[in-house]
Protein backbone atom coordinates (compact mmCIF):
# COMPACT_ATOMS: atom_id res chain seq x y z
CA MET A 1 -81.39 126.55 84.60
CA ILE A 2 -84.48 127.90 86.48
CA TYR A 3 -84.96 131.43 87.09
CA ARG A 4 -86.95 132.65 89.96
CA VAL A 5 -87.89 136.36 90.38
CA LEU A 6 -88.10 137.20 94.48
CA ASP A 7 -89.24 140.57 96.09
CA GLN A 8 -87.23 141.75 99.08
CA SER A 9 -88.92 139.83 101.40
CA GLY A 10 -88.01 136.74 99.52
CA ILE A 11 -91.68 135.98 98.34
CA GLU A 12 -91.32 134.50 94.66
CA LEU A 13 -93.17 136.52 92.11
CA SER A 14 -92.35 134.19 89.01
CA LYS A 15 -90.13 131.75 87.75
CA ARG A 16 -89.02 130.48 84.22
CA ASP A 17 -86.29 128.80 82.14
CA THR A 18 -85.12 131.55 80.42
CA PRO A 19 -83.55 135.22 81.86
CA TYR A 20 -85.99 138.02 82.11
CA THR A 21 -85.38 141.21 81.10
CA VAL A 22 -85.52 144.40 83.38
CA LEU A 23 -88.80 145.73 81.96
CA GLU A 24 -90.21 142.39 82.59
CA LEU A 25 -89.19 142.49 86.00
CA MET A 26 -90.58 146.07 86.52
CA ALA A 27 -93.75 144.72 84.77
CA LEU A 28 -93.72 142.00 87.60
CA GLY A 29 -93.96 144.79 90.40
CA ALA A 30 -90.40 143.63 91.24
CA MET A 31 -89.53 147.60 91.38
CA PRO A 32 -88.71 149.65 93.17
CA ASP A 33 -88.15 147.03 96.37
CA GLY A 34 -85.70 144.84 94.97
CA ALA A 35 -85.58 141.50 92.87
CA LYS A 36 -82.97 139.13 92.03
CA TYR A 37 -82.41 136.30 89.74
CA VAL A 38 -81.55 132.96 91.65
CA SER A 39 -79.75 130.08 89.63
CA GLU A 40 -81.07 126.90 90.72
CA GLU A 41 -78.06 125.38 89.36
CA PRO A 42 -76.08 122.81 91.47
CA SER A 43 -73.07 125.67 91.39
CA GLY A 44 -75.39 128.04 93.21
CA ALA A 45 -74.74 130.65 91.07
CA ASP A 46 -76.45 133.86 92.40
CA HIS A 47 -77.70 136.69 89.60
CA THR A 48 -78.11 140.00 90.99
CA ILE A 49 -80.17 142.22 89.23
CA LYS A 50 -80.31 145.89 89.65
CA ILE A 51 -83.28 147.90 91.57
CA ARG A 52 -84.59 151.14 90.22
CA ARG A 53 -84.53 153.79 93.07
CA ASN A 54 -85.16 157.82 91.92
CA GLY A 55 -83.98 157.03 88.33
CA VAL A 56 -80.87 155.17 89.32
CA TRP A 57 -79.96 151.41 89.33
CA HIS A 58 -78.66 149.98 92.29
CA ASP A 59 -77.59 146.34 93.16
CA TRP A 60 -80.14 144.21 95.10
CA GLU A 61 -79.29 144.61 99.03
CA PRO A 62 -80.31 142.40 101.91
CA PRO A 63 -82.07 144.39 104.62
CA LEU A 64 -80.37 146.15 107.54
CA GLY A 65 -80.91 144.97 110.78
CA GLU A 66 -83.34 146.48 113.21
CA ALA A 67 -80.77 148.56 115.29
CA GLN A 68 -78.62 149.40 111.69
CA GLN A 69 -82.08 150.51 110.05
CA ALA A 70 -83.09 152.80 113.15
CA ALA A 71 -79.74 154.37 112.92
CA TYR A 72 -80.20 155.04 109.24
CA ASP A 73 -83.54 156.11 109.49
CA SER A 74 -82.39 158.84 111.80
CA ALA A 75 -79.93 160.07 109.47
CA MET A 76 -82.43 160.19 106.65
CA ARG A 77 -84.42 162.42 108.49
CA GLY A 78 -81.56 164.79 108.80
CA GLU A 79 -80.50 164.11 112.55
CA SER A 80 -76.70 163.92 113.79
CA VAL A 81 -75.85 160.84 115.05
CA LEU A 82 -73.39 158.85 116.36
CA ILE A 83 -73.27 155.11 115.19
CA THR A 84 -71.12 153.11 117.89
CA GLY A 85 -70.70 149.35 118.52
CA PRO A 86 -68.04 146.87 118.83
CA GLY A 87 -66.33 145.38 115.68
CA GLY A 88 -68.45 143.22 113.19
CA CYS A 89 -71.58 145.03 114.02
CA GLY A 90 -71.98 146.27 110.70
CA LYS A 91 -71.29 149.98 111.21
CA SER A 92 -69.62 150.16 108.10
CA GLU A 93 -72.46 148.85 105.63
CA VAL A 94 -74.93 151.52 107.13
CA VAL A 95 -72.97 154.43 107.10
CA ARG A 96 -72.29 153.37 103.00
CA ARG A 97 -76.05 153.39 102.55
CA ILE A 98 -76.55 156.68 104.34
CA VAL A 99 -73.93 158.49 102.30
CA ARG A 100 -75.23 157.11 99.10
CA ASP A 101 -78.99 157.47 99.90
CA LEU A 102 -78.43 161.23 101.02
CA ARG A 103 -76.65 161.78 98.16
CA TYR A 104 -78.92 160.47 95.25
CA ASP A 105 -81.94 160.01 97.18
CA ARG A 106 -82.16 163.53 98.77
CA GLY A 107 -79.70 165.63 97.01
CA ARG A 108 -77.44 166.78 99.64
CA SER A 109 -74.04 167.69 99.58
CA VAL A 110 -72.17 164.89 101.72
CA ALA A 111 -68.30 165.21 102.90
CA VAL A 112 -67.31 161.72 103.64
CA THR A 113 -63.87 162.32 106.01
CA GLY A 114 -62.04 160.14 108.45
CA SER A 115 -59.97 161.16 111.50
CA THR A 116 -57.07 159.27 109.94
CA GLY A 117 -56.08 158.89 106.13
CA VAL A 118 -56.58 154.90 106.39
CA ALA A 119 -60.40 155.66 107.65
CA ALA A 120 -61.08 158.51 104.89
CA VAL A 121 -59.77 155.99 102.16
CA ASN A 122 -61.68 152.91 103.38
CA LEU A 123 -64.64 155.34 102.98
CA GLY A 124 -63.65 157.45 99.59
CA GLY A 125 -63.53 160.56 101.51
CA THR A 126 -60.65 162.82 102.81
CA THR A 127 -59.57 163.47 106.42
CA ILE A 128 -61.33 166.05 108.57
CA HIS A 129 -58.26 167.97 108.65
CA SER A 130 -58.13 168.32 104.96
CA PHE A 131 -61.81 169.02 104.87
CA LEU A 132 -61.48 171.79 107.16
CA GLY A 133 -58.36 173.31 105.87
CA THR A 134 -57.13 173.70 109.15
CA GLY A 135 -53.94 171.38 108.46
CA VAL A 136 -52.81 169.39 111.89
CA SER A 137 -54.16 172.22 114.59
CA ASN A 138 -55.65 170.92 117.28
CA THR A 139 -56.99 174.57 119.08
CA ARG A 140 -58.36 177.95 117.95
CA LYS A 141 -55.02 179.71 118.28
CA GLU A 142 -53.18 177.23 116.30
CA ALA A 143 -55.71 177.31 113.84
CA LEU A 144 -55.29 180.66 113.09
CA LYS A 145 -51.53 180.38 113.48
CA ASN A 146 -51.17 177.60 110.99
CA MET A 147 -53.97 179.27 108.29
CA LYS A 148 -52.41 180.08 105.09
CA ALA A 149 -53.54 183.16 102.84
CA ASP A 150 -56.02 181.72 101.22
CA ALA A 151 -57.19 178.61 103.43
CA MET A 152 -60.53 180.34 105.15
CA ALA A 153 -61.57 181.62 101.26
CA ARG A 154 -61.30 178.01 99.98
CA ALA A 155 -62.55 176.34 103.55
CA SER A 156 -65.61 178.86 103.30
CA GLU A 157 -66.60 177.63 99.68
CA ARG A 158 -66.19 173.93 100.47
CA ILE A 159 -67.91 173.91 103.89
CA MET A 160 -70.63 176.43 102.99
CA GLY A 161 -71.48 174.15 100.27
CA THR A 162 -71.90 170.75 102.53
CA ASP A 163 -75.03 169.70 103.81
CA THR A 164 -73.82 166.69 105.87
CA VAL A 165 -70.52 165.89 107.35
CA VAL A 166 -69.37 161.93 107.85
CA ILE A 167 -66.77 161.77 110.25
CA ASP A 168 -65.15 158.16 110.81
CA GLU A 169 -63.44 156.77 113.46
CA ILE A 170 -64.33 159.55 115.42
CA SER A 171 -63.00 158.18 118.72
CA MET A 172 -59.26 159.10 117.49
CA LEU A 173 -60.01 162.75 117.73
CA HIS A 174 -60.57 164.61 121.14
CA GLY A 175 -62.81 166.94 122.64
CA ASP A 176 -60.55 170.49 122.16
CA TYR A 177 -60.06 169.26 118.53
CA MET A 178 -64.28 168.88 117.73
CA ASP A 179 -64.64 172.34 119.82
CA MET A 180 -62.08 173.83 116.96
CA ALA A 181 -63.76 172.34 114.45
CA SER A 182 -67.14 173.66 115.41
CA TRP A 183 -65.67 177.24 115.82
CA TRP A 184 -63.63 177.08 112.35
CA MET A 185 -66.72 175.93 110.63
CA ASN A 186 -68.75 178.96 111.89
CA LEU A 187 -66.10 181.23 110.87
CA ALA A 188 -65.91 179.70 107.38
CA CYS A 189 -69.95 180.16 107.03
CA GLY A 190 -70.02 183.63 108.62
CA ASN A 191 -71.96 183.08 111.31
CA GLY A 192 -69.33 184.13 113.56
CA PRO A 193 -67.38 181.91 116.44
CA GLU A 194 -70.70 181.34 118.35
CA GLY A 195 -73.11 180.24 116.14
CA GLU A 196 -74.71 176.69 116.19
CA PRO A 197 -72.59 173.72 116.82
CA PHE A 198 -70.65 173.05 113.57
CA ALA A 199 -72.46 175.72 111.60
CA GLY A 200 -75.62 174.09 111.61
CA LYS A 201 -74.45 171.03 109.59
CA GLN A 202 -75.49 167.32 109.88
CA LEU A 203 -72.81 165.45 111.49
CA ILE A 204 -72.78 161.52 110.92
CA MET A 205 -70.18 159.96 113.26
CA VAL A 206 -68.93 156.72 113.36
CA GLY A 207 -66.20 154.60 115.37
CA ASP A 208 -66.24 152.75 118.96
CA PHE A 209 -64.63 154.90 121.94
CA LEU A 210 -63.56 151.29 123.56
CA GLN A 211 -61.36 150.47 120.63
CA LEU A 212 -59.70 153.60 119.41
CA PRO A 213 -58.31 155.95 121.86
CA PRO A 214 -57.57 159.85 121.32
CA VAL A 215 -54.28 160.47 119.37
CA ILE A 216 -52.75 163.07 121.89
CA MET A 217 -49.13 163.65 121.08
CA PRO A 218 -46.61 164.62 123.56
CA GLY A 219 -46.66 168.21 124.83
CA ASP A 220 -49.85 168.74 124.04
CA ALA A 221 -52.30 170.59 126.56
CA ILE A 222 -55.28 169.00 125.89
CA VAL A 223 -58.54 170.12 128.43
CA ASN A 224 -61.03 167.86 126.96
CA LYS A 225 -59.62 164.27 126.13
CA TYR A 226 -62.86 162.58 124.46
CA THR A 227 -64.82 163.59 121.96
CA PHE A 228 -68.07 163.76 124.15
CA ASP A 229 -66.49 165.83 126.48
CA ALA A 230 -66.27 168.84 123.83
CA GLU A 231 -69.04 171.83 124.78
CA SER A 232 -69.76 171.51 120.82
CA TRP A 233 -70.61 167.87 121.30
CA LYS A 234 -72.94 168.49 124.27
CA ALA A 235 -74.63 171.12 122.61
CA LEU A 236 -75.34 169.11 119.10
CA ASP A 237 -76.71 166.34 121.35
CA PRO A 238 -76.40 163.80 118.49
CA ARG A 239 -78.59 160.68 118.39
CA TYR A 240 -76.80 157.68 119.68
CA HIS A 241 -77.20 154.35 117.91
CA SER A 242 -75.18 151.56 119.40
CA LEU A 243 -74.92 148.45 116.78
CA LEU A 244 -75.12 145.45 119.14
CA LYS A 245 -75.67 142.32 116.73
CA ASN A 246 -72.48 140.64 116.02
CA PHE A 247 -71.93 139.53 112.40
CA ARG A 248 -68.67 138.26 112.80
CA GLN A 249 -68.52 135.95 115.69
CA VAL A 250 -72.55 134.84 114.66
CA ASP A 251 -72.24 131.29 115.38
CA ASP A 252 -70.03 131.21 118.76
CA ALA A 253 -72.13 132.82 121.68
CA ALA A 254 -69.92 132.14 124.25
CA PHE A 255 -67.20 133.48 122.58
CA ARG A 256 -69.36 136.92 121.76
CA ARG A 257 -69.99 137.24 125.58
CA HIS A 258 -66.37 136.85 126.71
CA LEU A 259 -65.42 139.35 124.11
CA LEU A 260 -67.95 141.71 125.15
CA ARG A 261 -66.24 141.51 128.63
CA VAL A 262 -62.89 142.19 127.43
CA ARG A 263 -64.08 145.32 125.48
CA LYS A 264 -65.53 146.89 128.34
CA GLY A 265 -61.94 146.08 130.30
CA TRP A 266 -63.80 143.49 132.38
CA ALA A 267 -61.44 139.89 132.80
CA PRO A 268 -63.13 137.86 135.69
CA GLU A 269 -61.32 134.60 136.10
CA ASP A 270 -63.77 132.19 134.00
CA THR A 271 -63.18 134.82 130.78
CA LEU A 272 -59.43 134.33 131.25
CA ASP A 273 -59.47 130.75 131.63
CA TYR A 274 -61.67 130.72 128.34
CA PHE A 275 -59.40 132.16 126.46
CA ASN A 276 -56.63 130.53 128.05
CA THR A 277 -57.79 127.19 126.87
CA ARG A 278 -56.23 128.19 123.62
CA LEU A 279 -52.56 128.87 124.79
CA ASN A 280 -50.26 127.17 122.23
CA ALA A 281 -53.52 125.41 120.44
CA THR A 282 -53.33 123.75 117.47
CA LEU A 283 -55.02 125.15 114.40
CA SER A 284 -56.26 123.11 111.64
CA GLY A 285 -56.49 125.13 108.80
CA VAL A 286 -54.62 124.98 105.42
CA GLY A 287 -51.48 127.13 105.52
CA GLU A 288 -50.09 129.24 108.29
CA PRO A 289 -52.16 131.60 110.29
CA THR A 290 -51.85 135.32 110.69
CA GLN A 291 -49.65 136.56 113.64
CA LEU A 292 -51.01 139.96 115.01
CA PHE A 293 -48.22 142.34 116.46
CA PRO A 294 -48.45 145.71 117.99
CA THR A 295 -46.02 147.16 116.02
CA ASN A 296 -45.17 147.87 111.80
CA LYS A 297 -41.68 146.74 112.65
CA GLU A 298 -42.35 143.43 114.12
CA ALA A 299 -44.98 142.07 111.42
CA ASP A 300 -42.72 143.57 108.60
CA ARG A 301 -39.71 141.65 109.95
CA VAL A 302 -41.96 138.56 109.74
CA ASN A 303 -43.14 138.97 106.57
CA ASP A 304 -40.14 140.03 104.94
CA ASP A 305 -38.19 136.78 106.36
CA LYS A 306 -41.28 134.58 105.01
CA LEU A 307 -41.26 136.24 101.81
CA SER A 308 -37.29 135.49 101.26
CA ARG A 309 -37.74 131.90 102.35
CA LEU A 310 -39.63 130.99 98.84
CA ARG A 311 -37.72 129.96 96.45
CA THR A 312 -39.88 131.27 93.71
CA PRO A 313 -39.60 134.71 91.34
CA GLU A 314 -40.54 137.90 93.03
CA VAL A 315 -43.13 139.45 91.05
CA TYR A 316 -43.34 143.39 91.28
CA LEU A 317 -46.84 145.07 90.95
CA PRO A 318 -47.10 148.63 91.32
CA ALA A 319 -50.18 150.84 91.47
CA MET A 320 -51.60 152.77 89.11
CA TYR A 321 -52.58 156.66 90.15
CA ALA A 322 -54.85 159.24 88.80
CA GLY A 323 -55.80 162.67 90.01
CA HIS A 324 -54.41 165.88 91.59
CA PRO A 325 -50.67 165.00 93.05
CA LYS A 326 -51.21 166.18 96.20
CA TRP A 327 -54.11 163.67 96.73
CA GLN A 328 -52.73 160.92 95.07
CA GLU A 329 -50.08 161.16 97.89
CA ALA A 330 -52.30 160.90 100.26
CA LEU A 331 -53.79 157.64 98.60
CA LYS A 332 -50.44 156.44 98.66
CA ARG A 333 -50.02 156.82 102.15
CA ASN A 334 -53.27 155.41 103.26
CA LEU A 335 -53.79 152.39 101.03
CA PRO A 336 -55.19 149.44 102.76
CA CYS A 337 -52.62 146.94 100.55
CA ASP A 338 -49.46 147.52 99.74
CA ASP A 339 -47.46 149.72 96.82
CA PRO A 340 -45.67 148.23 95.22
CA LEU A 341 -46.99 144.80 95.71
CA GLU A 342 -44.15 142.13 96.01
CA LEU A 343 -45.08 138.97 95.81
CA LYS A 344 -44.03 135.27 94.69
CA LEU A 345 -45.99 132.21 94.18
CA GLY A 346 -46.45 130.58 97.47
CA ALA A 347 -46.96 133.48 99.56
CA GLU A 348 -49.53 133.80 102.07
CA VAL A 349 -52.01 137.00 101.62
CA MET A 350 -55.03 138.35 102.56
CA CYS A 351 -57.72 140.22 100.41
CA THR A 352 -58.53 143.82 101.85
CA PHE A 353 -61.35 144.34 100.01
CA ASN A 354 -65.02 143.25 99.72
CA ASN A 355 -65.98 141.61 96.26
CA MET A 356 -68.45 139.59 96.77
CA GLU A 357 -69.03 138.73 92.95
CA ALA A 358 -65.38 137.56 92.94
CA GLY A 359 -65.83 135.23 95.74
CA TYR A 360 -63.75 137.20 98.62
CA VAL A 361 -63.93 139.70 101.35
CA ASN A 362 -61.92 141.76 103.69
CA GLY A 363 -59.97 139.11 105.57
CA THR A 364 -59.92 136.52 102.98
CA ARG A 365 -56.52 134.22 103.27
CA GLY A 366 -54.73 132.27 101.01
CA ILE A 367 -52.18 131.25 98.91
CA VAL A 368 -50.71 132.93 95.40
CA LYS A 369 -51.31 130.23 93.01
CA GLU A 370 -50.61 132.09 89.80
CA PHE A 371 -50.37 135.60 88.44
CA CYS A 372 -52.45 135.98 85.38
CA ARG A 373 -52.66 139.00 83.02
CA ASP A 374 -56.07 140.47 84.36
CA GLY A 375 -55.59 139.00 88.10
CA VAL A 376 -53.85 136.91 90.94
CA LEU A 377 -55.24 133.49 91.51
CA VAL A 378 -55.51 132.76 95.04
CA GLU A 379 -55.93 129.40 96.72
CA THR A 380 -58.36 129.94 99.95
CA ARG A 381 -58.15 128.16 103.15
CA ASP A 382 -61.71 126.40 102.34
CA GLY A 383 -59.69 124.66 99.28
CA GLY A 384 -61.60 127.12 96.79
CA THR A 385 -59.68 129.13 93.98
CA VAL A 386 -60.34 133.32 93.54
CA LYS A 387 -59.49 135.50 91.08
CA VAL A 388 -58.47 138.80 92.89
CA VAL A 389 -58.56 141.62 90.66
CA LYS A 390 -57.57 145.47 90.68
CA ASN A 391 -59.64 147.70 92.61
CA LYS A 392 -59.98 151.33 92.28
CA TRP A 393 -59.92 153.71 95.61
CA GLU A 394 -61.09 157.17 95.12
CA MET A 395 -61.08 160.43 97.43
CA ARG A 396 -63.69 162.70 96.66
CA ASN A 397 -65.01 165.96 98.04
CA ALA A 398 -68.77 167.07 99.28
CA GLN A 399 -69.83 167.26 95.44
CA ASP A 400 -68.79 163.65 94.90
CA THR A 401 -65.93 164.57 92.72
CA VAL A 402 -63.17 161.91 92.17
CA LEU A 403 -60.16 164.35 93.40
CA ALA A 404 -57.80 160.97 92.83
CA SER A 405 -57.90 157.52 92.51
CA VAL A 406 -55.33 154.40 92.53
CA CYS A 407 -55.67 151.30 91.19
CA GLN A 408 -54.29 147.89 92.97
CA TYR A 409 -54.99 144.30 93.82
CA PRO A 410 -56.49 144.77 97.32
CA LEU A 411 -53.97 142.17 98.78
CA ARG A 412 -51.06 142.34 101.08
CA LEU A 413 -48.85 139.71 103.01
CA ALA A 414 -50.45 137.92 105.84
CA TRP A 415 -48.01 136.26 107.93
CA ALA A 416 -48.34 138.46 110.04
CA MET A 417 -49.91 141.95 110.23
CA THR A 418 -50.50 144.93 113.05
CA ILE A 419 -53.24 144.74 115.49
CA HIS A 420 -54.19 148.47 113.96
CA LYS A 421 -54.23 147.23 110.32
CA SER A 422 -56.47 144.31 111.09
CA GLN A 423 -59.22 146.31 111.74
CA GLY A 424 -61.97 145.89 109.55
CA SER A 425 -60.72 142.38 108.66
CA THR A 426 -62.69 139.23 109.70
CA LEU A 427 -59.59 136.30 109.87
CA ASP A 428 -60.44 132.30 110.07
CA GLU A 429 -57.31 131.69 112.20
CA MET A 430 -54.86 134.15 114.20
CA VAL A 431 -51.81 133.91 116.37
CA PHE A 432 -51.61 136.57 119.00
CA ASP A 433 -49.19 137.33 122.13
CA PRO A 434 -51.15 139.32 124.77
CA GLN A 435 -48.15 140.28 126.82
CA ARG A 436 -46.85 142.22 123.87
CA VAL A 437 -50.10 144.64 123.77
CA PHE A 438 -49.02 148.22 125.00
CA GLU A 439 -52.48 150.27 124.79
CA ARG A 440 -55.84 150.03 125.99
CA ALA A 441 -58.17 148.17 123.87
CA GLN A 442 -55.24 146.25 121.84
CA ALA A 443 -55.97 143.10 123.51
CA TYR A 444 -59.67 143.53 122.24
CA VAL A 445 -59.15 144.40 118.79
CA ALA A 446 -56.86 141.42 118.24
CA LEU A 447 -58.94 138.75 119.78
CA SER A 448 -62.01 140.03 118.20
CA ARG A 449 -60.43 139.56 114.74
CA VAL A 450 -61.33 135.97 114.51
CA ARG A 451 -64.70 134.37 113.67
CA SER A 452 -64.69 131.60 116.72
CA ILE A 453 -62.54 130.70 119.51
CA ALA A 454 -61.44 127.44 117.83
CA GLY A 455 -59.25 129.86 115.13
CA LEU A 456 -57.45 131.46 117.90
CA ARG A 457 -53.61 130.42 119.41
CA LEU A 458 -52.68 132.42 122.40
CA LEU A 459 -48.48 132.31 122.58
CA SER A 460 -48.79 133.45 126.21
CA PRO A 461 -51.66 133.57 128.72
CA LEU A 462 -54.04 135.97 128.83
CA ARG A 463 -53.95 138.11 132.22
CA ALA A 464 -56.02 140.65 133.83
CA GLU A 465 -53.53 143.37 133.08
CA HIS A 466 -53.80 142.82 129.31
CA VAL A 467 -57.49 143.72 129.75
CA ARG A 468 -57.83 147.44 129.88
CA ALA A 469 -60.68 150.14 128.76
CA SER A 470 -61.10 153.45 130.13
CA SER A 471 -63.11 153.58 133.12
CA LYS A 472 -64.63 157.09 131.99
CA VAL A 473 -65.52 155.38 128.43
CA VAL A 474 -67.26 152.35 130.05
CA GLU A 475 -69.27 154.65 132.39
CA TRP A 476 -70.00 157.22 129.39
CA TYR A 477 -71.58 154.11 127.39
CA ARG A 478 -73.69 153.23 130.46
CA SER A 479 -74.88 156.80 130.90
CA GLN A 480 -75.86 156.60 126.95
CA ARG A 481 -77.90 153.57 127.17
CA ASP A 482 -79.61 154.71 130.27
CA ARG A 483 -80.22 158.14 128.56
CA MET A 484 -81.85 156.20 125.29
CA ALA A 485 -84.04 153.80 127.70
CA ALA A 486 -85.55 156.64 129.12
CA LEU A 487 -86.38 158.44 125.95
CA GLU A 488 -88.16 155.43 124.60
CA ASP A 489 -90.04 154.94 127.58
CA ALA A 490 -91.47 158.69 127.29
CA ALA A 491 -92.38 158.04 123.94
CA ARG A 492 -94.37 155.06 124.93
CA ALA A 493 -95.90 156.77 127.29
CA ALA A 494 -96.63 159.48 125.16
CA ALA A 495 -97.95 156.80 122.67
CA GLY A 496 -100.32 155.42 125.33
CA ASP A 497 -98.29 152.70 126.30
CA PRO A 498 -97.12 152.98 129.72
CA ASP A 499 -96.07 149.54 130.29
CA GLY A 500 -94.07 149.53 127.11
CA ALA A 501 -90.91 149.35 128.79
CA SER A 502 -91.30 146.79 131.27
CA ARG A 503 -91.87 144.59 128.28
CA GLY A 504 -88.96 145.80 126.29
């Protein structure tokens, strides 16, 4: 076995046939920028070492893409930002690094929140409603009406002790909620109702307005539908970062091009023809492909039926919880896997968490082959076998204190799933019936889950009426791109490069 020490750019610093100690690596100057062992065995085993950053050891990481790095740098400068882009563009990865480095490199108190419980659990935080302490209130009037006796005192302590607030799936919050949140945060910090937007806190907002629309209940009298309509948003003026590099459909340029059209609600004839070549197409993968449905009821019916047909004993795998009962219940409602997990040998399953060391990622599909004491053996669609081990999900506050945790195997039955639950997953093969969609963007979300057009089977033709997007959101994105281009041109001119825009 040969061990090579590489710097972060991949340049070889040293090699020999015995492993290096951390002290030896440091002596080679491989820290703090990063290094890793690479085994040259035929197995291709890759041994990652730790990188020292401000006294803390982290796994070596590949560099961010250009747009990701720009968003990261902006956040690290303390700017409020919006990080947006289509599915598979790397939003989650850059946010993970921002949160970690703001906390451990900059010493900032970061509250990680989501507009929904699922978004919050995926990031290891709480909902924005829980963080603020306003419950489900949409307006100032509702917030005051729903406020419990000690809610403001507890909210004040929590909000005043926070430097940065991360909000994932920001597009699901409407503008009236954002204005209420800004007003509430100012009250909590003793600034009065007309203080700085969001009490002067840094906001890191993440989401795609062309995928998930605001949640507005029947009867809600909402004035500002979209987050960017809010007066507080306009006053905050977050830095706009659009991540357009696609990491999911990286090897299929035609597929990427037609998906971007569908995302914007544009369905010219050649795009419809392109997707409809997959009508009742034959898929070549091992096992059954995942079928996506708009509702839980449809997906559950298929999974229950398929599981019942297997003539093998059912294995019952409950999750294990710890922490405050209130937060335990929040975790249980929003787990990205089943609890209890009911499986059989031969069941089609999908992994719902990235574990690169064990060889699986969110979206890895396979068949249950064996139950072990410390894991579930799954035969993947490429013929390999992975051991899926328990994962721990946590809910943390802004001080990074664990409120509750749960341990469970990151698996769910995968004969079928909802379009909504498929978000964040990458599938090799997928079956979808376009005529069943009933909301804007559902067709785009479903189609964009699969790696390439070869992995798609349509059960009915894709038609123009299935491809819908808000014209207001499309126009808003266009205006943001134009605005950022103008700012970049102005910056180039100020730097003495007046022709930079034409070259870029």
